[in-house]
Short mmCIF file of C-alpha atoms in Angstrom, two decimals:
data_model
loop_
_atom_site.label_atom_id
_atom_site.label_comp_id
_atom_site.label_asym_id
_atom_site.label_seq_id
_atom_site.Cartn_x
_atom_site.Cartn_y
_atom_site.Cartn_z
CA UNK A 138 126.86 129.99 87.59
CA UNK A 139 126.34 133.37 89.59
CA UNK A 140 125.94 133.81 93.31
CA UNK A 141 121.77 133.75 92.53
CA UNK A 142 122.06 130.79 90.87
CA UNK A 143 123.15 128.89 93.93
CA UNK A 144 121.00 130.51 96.35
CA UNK A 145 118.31 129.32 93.93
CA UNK A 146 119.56 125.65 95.00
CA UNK A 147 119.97 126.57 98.57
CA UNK A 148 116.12 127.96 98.27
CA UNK A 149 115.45 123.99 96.95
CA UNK A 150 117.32 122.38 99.23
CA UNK A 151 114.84 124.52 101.97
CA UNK A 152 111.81 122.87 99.77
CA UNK A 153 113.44 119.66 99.50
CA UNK A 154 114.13 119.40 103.64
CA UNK A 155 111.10 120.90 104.72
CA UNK A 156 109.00 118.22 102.59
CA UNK A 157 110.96 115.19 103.67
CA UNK A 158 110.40 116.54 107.24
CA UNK A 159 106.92 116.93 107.15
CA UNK A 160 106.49 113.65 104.98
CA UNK A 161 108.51 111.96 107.90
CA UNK A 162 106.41 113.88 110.65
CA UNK A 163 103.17 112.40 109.41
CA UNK A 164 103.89 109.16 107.84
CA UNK A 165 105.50 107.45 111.03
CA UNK A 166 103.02 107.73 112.96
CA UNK A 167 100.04 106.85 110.49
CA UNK A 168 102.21 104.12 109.26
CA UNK A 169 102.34 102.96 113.21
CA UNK A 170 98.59 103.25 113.34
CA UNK A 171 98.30 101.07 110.56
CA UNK A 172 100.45 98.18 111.75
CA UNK A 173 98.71 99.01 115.15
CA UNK A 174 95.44 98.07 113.20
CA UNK A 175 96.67 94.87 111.21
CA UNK A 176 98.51 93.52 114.11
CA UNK A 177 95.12 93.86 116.10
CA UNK A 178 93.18 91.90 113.39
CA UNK A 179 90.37 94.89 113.46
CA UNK A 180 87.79 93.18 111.55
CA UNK A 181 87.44 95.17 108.32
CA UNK A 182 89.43 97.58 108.53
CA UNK A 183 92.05 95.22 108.53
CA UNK A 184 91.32 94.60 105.19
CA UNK A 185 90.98 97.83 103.65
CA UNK A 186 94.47 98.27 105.45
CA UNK A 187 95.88 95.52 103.44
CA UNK A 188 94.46 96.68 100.04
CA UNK A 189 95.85 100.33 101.31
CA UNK A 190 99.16 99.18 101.82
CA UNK A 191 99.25 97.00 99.21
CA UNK A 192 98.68 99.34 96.58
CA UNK A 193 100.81 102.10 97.81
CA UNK A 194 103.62 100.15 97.96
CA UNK A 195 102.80 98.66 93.95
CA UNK A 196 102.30 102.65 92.97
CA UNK A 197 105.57 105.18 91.55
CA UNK A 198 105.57 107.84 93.38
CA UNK A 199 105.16 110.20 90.67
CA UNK A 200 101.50 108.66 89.45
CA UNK A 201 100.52 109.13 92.72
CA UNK A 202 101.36 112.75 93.13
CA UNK A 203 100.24 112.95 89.27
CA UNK A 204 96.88 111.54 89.70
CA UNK A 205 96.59 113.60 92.98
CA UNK A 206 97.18 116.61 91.56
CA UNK A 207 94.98 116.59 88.37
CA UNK A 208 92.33 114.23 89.81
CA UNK A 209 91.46 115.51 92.68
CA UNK A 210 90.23 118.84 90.89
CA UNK A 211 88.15 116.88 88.82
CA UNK A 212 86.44 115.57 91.58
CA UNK A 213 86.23 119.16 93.11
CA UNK A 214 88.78 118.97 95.59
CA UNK A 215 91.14 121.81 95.07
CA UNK A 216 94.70 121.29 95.63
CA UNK A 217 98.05 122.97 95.29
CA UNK A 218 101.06 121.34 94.50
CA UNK A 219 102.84 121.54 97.73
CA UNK A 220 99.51 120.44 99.48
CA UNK A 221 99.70 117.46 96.87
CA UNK A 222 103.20 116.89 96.74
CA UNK A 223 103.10 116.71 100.58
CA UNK A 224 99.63 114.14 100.34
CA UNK A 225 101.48 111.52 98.01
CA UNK A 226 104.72 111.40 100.22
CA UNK A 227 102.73 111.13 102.82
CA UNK A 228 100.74 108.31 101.79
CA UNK A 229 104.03 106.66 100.30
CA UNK A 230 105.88 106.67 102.97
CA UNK A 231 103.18 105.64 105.22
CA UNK A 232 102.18 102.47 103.53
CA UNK A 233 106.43 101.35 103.47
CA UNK A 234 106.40 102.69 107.58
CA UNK A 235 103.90 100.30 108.07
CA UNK A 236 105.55 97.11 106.43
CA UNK A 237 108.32 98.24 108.89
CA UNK A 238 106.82 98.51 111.85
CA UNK A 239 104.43 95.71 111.29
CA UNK A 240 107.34 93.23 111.10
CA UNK A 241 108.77 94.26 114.59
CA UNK A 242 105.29 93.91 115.60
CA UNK A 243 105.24 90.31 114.03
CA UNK A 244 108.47 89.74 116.40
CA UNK A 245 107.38 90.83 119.57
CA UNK A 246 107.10 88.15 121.77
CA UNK A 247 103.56 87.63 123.01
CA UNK A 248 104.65 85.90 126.27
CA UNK A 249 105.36 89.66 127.58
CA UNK A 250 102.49 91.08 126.34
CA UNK A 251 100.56 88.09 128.18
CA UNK A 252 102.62 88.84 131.54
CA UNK A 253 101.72 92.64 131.21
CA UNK A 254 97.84 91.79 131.10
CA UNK A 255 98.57 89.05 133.89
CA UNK A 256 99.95 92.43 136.22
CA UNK A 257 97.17 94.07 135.58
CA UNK A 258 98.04 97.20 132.54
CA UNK A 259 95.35 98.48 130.52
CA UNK A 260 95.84 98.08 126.89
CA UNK A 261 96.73 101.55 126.67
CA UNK A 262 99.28 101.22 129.02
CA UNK A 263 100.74 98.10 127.81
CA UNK A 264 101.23 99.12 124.49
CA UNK A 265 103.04 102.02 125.98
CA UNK A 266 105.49 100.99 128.11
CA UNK A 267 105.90 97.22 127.41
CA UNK A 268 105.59 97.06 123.11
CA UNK A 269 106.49 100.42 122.09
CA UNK A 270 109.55 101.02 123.50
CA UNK A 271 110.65 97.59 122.17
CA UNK A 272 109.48 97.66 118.45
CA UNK A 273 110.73 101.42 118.18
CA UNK A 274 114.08 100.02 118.80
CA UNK A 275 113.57 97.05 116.37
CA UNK A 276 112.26 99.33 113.73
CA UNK A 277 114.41 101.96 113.73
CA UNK A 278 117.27 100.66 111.55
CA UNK A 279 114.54 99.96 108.62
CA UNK A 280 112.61 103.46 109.70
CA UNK A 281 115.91 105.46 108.94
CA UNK A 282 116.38 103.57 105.23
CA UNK A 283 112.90 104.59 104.77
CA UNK A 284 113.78 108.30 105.60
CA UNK A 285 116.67 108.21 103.55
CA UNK A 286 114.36 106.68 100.73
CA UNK A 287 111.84 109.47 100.73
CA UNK A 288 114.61 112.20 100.18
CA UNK A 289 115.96 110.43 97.32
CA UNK A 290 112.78 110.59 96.06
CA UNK A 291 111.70 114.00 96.67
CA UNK A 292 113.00 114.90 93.31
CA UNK A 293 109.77 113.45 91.37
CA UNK A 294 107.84 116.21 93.45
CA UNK A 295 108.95 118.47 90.12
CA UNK A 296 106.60 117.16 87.61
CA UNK A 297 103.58 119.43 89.21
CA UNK A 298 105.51 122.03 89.96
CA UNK A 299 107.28 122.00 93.63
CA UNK A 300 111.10 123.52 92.96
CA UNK A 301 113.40 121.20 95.17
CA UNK A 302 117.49 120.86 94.84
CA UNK A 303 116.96 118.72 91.29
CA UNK A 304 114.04 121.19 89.50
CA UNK A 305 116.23 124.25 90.55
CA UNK A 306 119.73 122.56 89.29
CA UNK A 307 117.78 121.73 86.12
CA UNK A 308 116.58 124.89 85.44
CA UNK A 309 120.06 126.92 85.81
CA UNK A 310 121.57 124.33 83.53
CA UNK A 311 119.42 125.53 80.91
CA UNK A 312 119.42 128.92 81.21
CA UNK A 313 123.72 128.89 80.90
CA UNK A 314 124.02 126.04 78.85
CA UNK A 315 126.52 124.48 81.35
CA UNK A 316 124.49 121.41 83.56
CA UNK A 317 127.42 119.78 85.10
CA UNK A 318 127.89 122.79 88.19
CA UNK A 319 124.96 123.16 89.50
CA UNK A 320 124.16 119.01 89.19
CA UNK A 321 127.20 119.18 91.19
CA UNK A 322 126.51 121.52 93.66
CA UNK A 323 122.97 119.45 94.24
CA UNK A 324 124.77 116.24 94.97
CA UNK A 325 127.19 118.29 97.29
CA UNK A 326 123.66 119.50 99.00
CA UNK A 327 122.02 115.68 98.87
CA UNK A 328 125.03 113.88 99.66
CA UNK A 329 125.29 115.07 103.34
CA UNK A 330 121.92 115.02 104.25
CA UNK A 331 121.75 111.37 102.92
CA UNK A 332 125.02 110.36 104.41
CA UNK A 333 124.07 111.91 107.74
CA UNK A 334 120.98 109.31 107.64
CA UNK A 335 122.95 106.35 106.35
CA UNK A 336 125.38 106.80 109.00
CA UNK A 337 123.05 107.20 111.48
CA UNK A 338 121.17 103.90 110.24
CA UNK A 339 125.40 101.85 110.87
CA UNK A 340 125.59 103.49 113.53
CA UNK A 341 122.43 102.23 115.19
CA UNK A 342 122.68 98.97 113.70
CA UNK A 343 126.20 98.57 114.93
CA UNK A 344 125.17 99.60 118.98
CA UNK A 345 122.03 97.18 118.80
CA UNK A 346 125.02 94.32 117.62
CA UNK A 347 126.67 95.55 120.65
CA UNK A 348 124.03 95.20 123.07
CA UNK A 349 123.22 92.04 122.22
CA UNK A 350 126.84 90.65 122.15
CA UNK A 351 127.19 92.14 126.03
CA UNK A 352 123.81 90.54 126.78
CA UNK B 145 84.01 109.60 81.98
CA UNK B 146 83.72 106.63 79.92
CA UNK B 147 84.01 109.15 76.73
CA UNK B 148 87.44 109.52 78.34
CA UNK B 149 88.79 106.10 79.09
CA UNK B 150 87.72 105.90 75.38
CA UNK B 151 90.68 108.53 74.61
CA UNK B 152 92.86 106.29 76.33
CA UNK B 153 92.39 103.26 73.93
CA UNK B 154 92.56 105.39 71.23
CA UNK B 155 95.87 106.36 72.65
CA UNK B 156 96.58 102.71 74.11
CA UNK B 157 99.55 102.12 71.02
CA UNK B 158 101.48 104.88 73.62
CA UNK B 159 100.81 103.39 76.50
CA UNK B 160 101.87 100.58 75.61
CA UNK B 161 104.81 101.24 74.11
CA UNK B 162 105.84 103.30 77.29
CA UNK B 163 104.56 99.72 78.78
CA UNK B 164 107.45 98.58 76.50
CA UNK B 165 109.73 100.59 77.63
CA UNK B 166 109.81 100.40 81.24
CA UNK B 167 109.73 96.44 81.50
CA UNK B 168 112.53 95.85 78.51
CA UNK B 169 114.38 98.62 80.80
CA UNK B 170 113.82 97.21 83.91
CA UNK B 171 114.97 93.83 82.64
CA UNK B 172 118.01 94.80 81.11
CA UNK B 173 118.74 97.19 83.88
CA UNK B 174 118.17 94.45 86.54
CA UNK B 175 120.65 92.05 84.44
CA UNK B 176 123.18 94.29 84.22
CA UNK B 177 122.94 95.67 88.24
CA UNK B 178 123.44 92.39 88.96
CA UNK B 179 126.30 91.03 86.96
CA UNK B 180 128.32 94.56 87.77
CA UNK B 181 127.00 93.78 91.45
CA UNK B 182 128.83 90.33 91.10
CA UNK B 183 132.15 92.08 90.17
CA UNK B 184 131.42 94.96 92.28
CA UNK B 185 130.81 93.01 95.95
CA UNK B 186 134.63 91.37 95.99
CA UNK B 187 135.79 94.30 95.30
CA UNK B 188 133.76 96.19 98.12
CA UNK B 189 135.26 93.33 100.71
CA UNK B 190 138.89 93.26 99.27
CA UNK B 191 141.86 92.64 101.26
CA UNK B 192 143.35 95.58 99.38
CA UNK B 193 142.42 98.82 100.95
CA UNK B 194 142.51 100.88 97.96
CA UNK B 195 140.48 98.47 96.06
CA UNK B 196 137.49 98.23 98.73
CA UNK B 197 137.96 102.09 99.36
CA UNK B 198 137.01 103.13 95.87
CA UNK B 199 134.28 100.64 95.85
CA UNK B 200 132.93 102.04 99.47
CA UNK B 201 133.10 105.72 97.69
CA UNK B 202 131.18 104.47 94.45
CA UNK B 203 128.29 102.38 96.53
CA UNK B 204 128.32 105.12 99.11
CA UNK B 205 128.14 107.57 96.40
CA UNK B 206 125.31 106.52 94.46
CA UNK B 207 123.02 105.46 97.93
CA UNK B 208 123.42 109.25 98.82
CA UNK B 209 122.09 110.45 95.11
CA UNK B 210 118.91 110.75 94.56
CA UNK B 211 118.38 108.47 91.21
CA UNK B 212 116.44 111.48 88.89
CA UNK B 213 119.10 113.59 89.55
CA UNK B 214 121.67 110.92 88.81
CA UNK B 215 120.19 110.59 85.63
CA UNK B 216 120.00 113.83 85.01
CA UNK B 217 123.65 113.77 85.37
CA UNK B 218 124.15 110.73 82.82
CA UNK B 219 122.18 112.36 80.41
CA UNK B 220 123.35 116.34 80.62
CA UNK B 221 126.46 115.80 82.07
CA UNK B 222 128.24 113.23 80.62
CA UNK B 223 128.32 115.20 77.36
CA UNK B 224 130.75 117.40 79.35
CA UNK B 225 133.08 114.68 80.03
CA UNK B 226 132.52 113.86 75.90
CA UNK B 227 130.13 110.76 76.33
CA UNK B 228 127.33 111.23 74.56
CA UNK B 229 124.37 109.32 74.76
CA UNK B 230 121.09 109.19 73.38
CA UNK B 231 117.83 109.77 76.10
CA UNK B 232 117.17 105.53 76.01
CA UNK B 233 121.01 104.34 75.95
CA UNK B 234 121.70 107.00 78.86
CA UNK B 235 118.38 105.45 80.82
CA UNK B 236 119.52 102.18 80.75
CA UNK B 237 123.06 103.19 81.98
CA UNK B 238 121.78 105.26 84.70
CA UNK B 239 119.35 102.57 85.80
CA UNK B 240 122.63 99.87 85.49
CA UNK B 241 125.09 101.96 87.68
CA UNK B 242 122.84 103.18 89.92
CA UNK B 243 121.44 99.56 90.52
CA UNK B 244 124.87 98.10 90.49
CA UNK B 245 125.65 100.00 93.69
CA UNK B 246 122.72 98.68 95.53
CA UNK B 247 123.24 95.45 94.18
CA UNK B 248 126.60 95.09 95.40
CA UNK B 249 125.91 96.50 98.87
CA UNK B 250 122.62 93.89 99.10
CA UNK B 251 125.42 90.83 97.89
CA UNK B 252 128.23 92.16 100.10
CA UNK B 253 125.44 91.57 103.64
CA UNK B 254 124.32 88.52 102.52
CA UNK B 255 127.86 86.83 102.13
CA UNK B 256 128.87 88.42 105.63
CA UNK B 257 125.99 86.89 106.94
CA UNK B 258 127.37 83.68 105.43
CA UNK B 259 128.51 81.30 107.71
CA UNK B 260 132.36 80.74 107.41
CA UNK B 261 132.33 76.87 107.37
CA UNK B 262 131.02 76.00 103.95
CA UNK B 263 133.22 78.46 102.56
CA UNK B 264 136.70 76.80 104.28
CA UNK B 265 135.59 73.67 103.06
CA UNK B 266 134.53 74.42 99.60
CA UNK B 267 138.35 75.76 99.47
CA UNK B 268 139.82 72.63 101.14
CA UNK B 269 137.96 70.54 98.61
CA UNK B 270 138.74 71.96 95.58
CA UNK B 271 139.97 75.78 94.54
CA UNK B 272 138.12 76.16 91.56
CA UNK B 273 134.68 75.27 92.83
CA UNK B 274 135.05 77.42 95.90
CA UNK B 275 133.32 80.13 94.52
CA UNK B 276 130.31 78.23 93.43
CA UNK B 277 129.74 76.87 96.76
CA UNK B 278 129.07 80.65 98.94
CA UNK B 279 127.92 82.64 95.84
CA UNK B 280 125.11 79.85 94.92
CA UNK B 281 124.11 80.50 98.78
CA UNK B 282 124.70 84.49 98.79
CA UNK B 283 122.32 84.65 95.77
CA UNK B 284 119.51 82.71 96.89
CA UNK B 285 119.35 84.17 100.38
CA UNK B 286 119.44 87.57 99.15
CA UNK B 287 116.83 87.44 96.21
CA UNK B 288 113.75 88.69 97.99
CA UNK B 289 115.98 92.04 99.54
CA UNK B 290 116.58 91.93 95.62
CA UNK B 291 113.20 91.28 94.49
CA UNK B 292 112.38 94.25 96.86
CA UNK B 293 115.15 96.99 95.77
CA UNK B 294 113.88 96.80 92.20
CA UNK B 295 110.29 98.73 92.57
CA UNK B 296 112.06 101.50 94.93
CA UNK B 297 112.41 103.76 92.35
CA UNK B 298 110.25 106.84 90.37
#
């Protein structure tokens, strides 16, 4: 394996964080405003919500991004594959964000959102200071798994086309016959970046125990 | 577009036996995750620091891989180590071990969530039943988390 070889990873690696990022950017908050929109019963849309989120979560990634990718030209939407790689994780990891956040939505006591109205705060204003601040921190534990998720699954972006950590690894092994070093170098690039997130998942788990033993 | 929902009947013997495929590997997968799980999660919460170090590596280990590249691994690596398997035999393993991890780490919260009582007194009553006592418990509180760690995958 030659120096190019592994800045070919390090090139994935580039592809693989970037598209987690921006899958992470725009799926939290859509998959708030979803919740937002179930936990307000909007009549309707609700619904189509429900069915959304429903089958997202039933759908692989990888026949999402495939019908994406060679459906959507058929229907005269032109796409390329980052534009549908980035699409399918984004609709993913949306539909699982909003499971999440729904359920600390399900647990917020309504007594406070009832005292917040009784003081007067417009609906804008007690959703931001009263609920959000509360369900972010109820969330967060199950956001982060999510997060980590979606990298893990990054690698399925390959099959139209997107070159992340895996598809480069691949394709070195079988240009010098030898798989095993640069599979090993991608774990050595995955590993942190995972283990940074699962830490960071214990580590907020373990202060929220904390907090709630002092109070 | 009907002419070409007609190629996939034609077709449908592939589908299904991809169809097949996925649920006997699933199955077998989700079998064998769980009965390594079983042997795994006692190790994970040993007394004996070795033995609940190597398990913390392995479980930590395979939550940081991503699972395609893991069986990429099985399948074009292993052959370096001199264990070769064929592309469905190095599936289901991948599937298994990967599972396993998750598996174990899914047991291992649900019997430290377990309260400690029925445990001390399924070992005052009798020692060979004290095991049935928790794990029927850890099992059936943790089957939706589970349920739910099967789909997650590509």
């Amino acid at each position: 394996m030659s120096g190019a070889d592994i800045a070919a990873i390090f090139g994935g690696a580039v592809v693989t964080v970037s598209l987690s990022l921006v899958g992470i950017l725009i799926g939290l908050p859509i998959g708030l405003g979803l919740a937002l929109i179930r936990w307000a019963n909007v009549p309707f849309v609700a619904r189509i919500v429900v069915l959304y989120v429903s089958v997202l979560r039933a759908t692989p990634l990888v026949t999402l991004l495939l019908l994406l990718f060679f459906a959507l030209p058929n229907i005269g939407v032109p796409i390329n594959p980052i534009s549908a790689a980035i699409l399918a994780l984004v609709m993913n990891t949306s539909a699982f964000n909003c499971e999440v956040w729904r359920s600390a939505l399900m647990g917020f006591p309504k007594d406070q959102y009832e005292a917040a109205q009784s003081v007067g705060m417009r609906a804008g204003q007690r959703f931001r200071r009263i609920v959000l601040p509360q369900i972010v921190r109820v969330s967060l534990p199950g956001l982060v798994n999510e997060m980590s998720l979606l990298i893990k699954v990054t690698p399925v972006l390959a099959v139209v086309g997107v070159v992340d950590i895996t598809r480069a690894a691949v394709r070195i092994g079988s240009e010098t016959y030898e798989p095993l070093p640069p599979f090993l170098v991608a774990i050595a690039l995955y590993a942190p970046i995972v283990f940074a997130l699962v830490s960071l998942q214990r580590w907020i788990e373990r202060r929220q125990l904390a907090v709630e033993a002092a109070a | 577009m009907i002419h070409d929902f007609g190629i996939v009947w034609s077709e449908r013997a592939l589908l299904l036996s991809g169809l097949a495929n996925t649920t006997i590997l699933s199955a077998l997968s989700a079998v064998a995750a769980l009965l390594l799980g079983c042997i795994l999660t006692p190790a994970l919460m040993s007394k004996q620091r070795l033995v609940s170090w190597v398990a913390r590596v392995f479980v930590d280990g395979m939550r940081c891989v991503p699972f395609l590249l893991f069986a990429y691994i099985v399948y074009y690596g292993f052959p370096s180590f001199g264990i070769r398997l064929d592309n469905w035999t190095s599936g289901l393993a991948a599937l298994t071990i990967y599972n396993a991890a998750y598996m174990a780490e899914i047991l291992r919260g649900a019997w430290a969530a377990q309260p400690g009582e029925p445990i001390e007194a399924g070992c005052c009553a009798a020692t060979s039943k004290k095991f049935v006592v928790p794990s029927t418990k850890v099992l059936s509180s943790c089957s939706c988390s589970m349920v739910g760690c099967f789909p997650v995958r590509p």
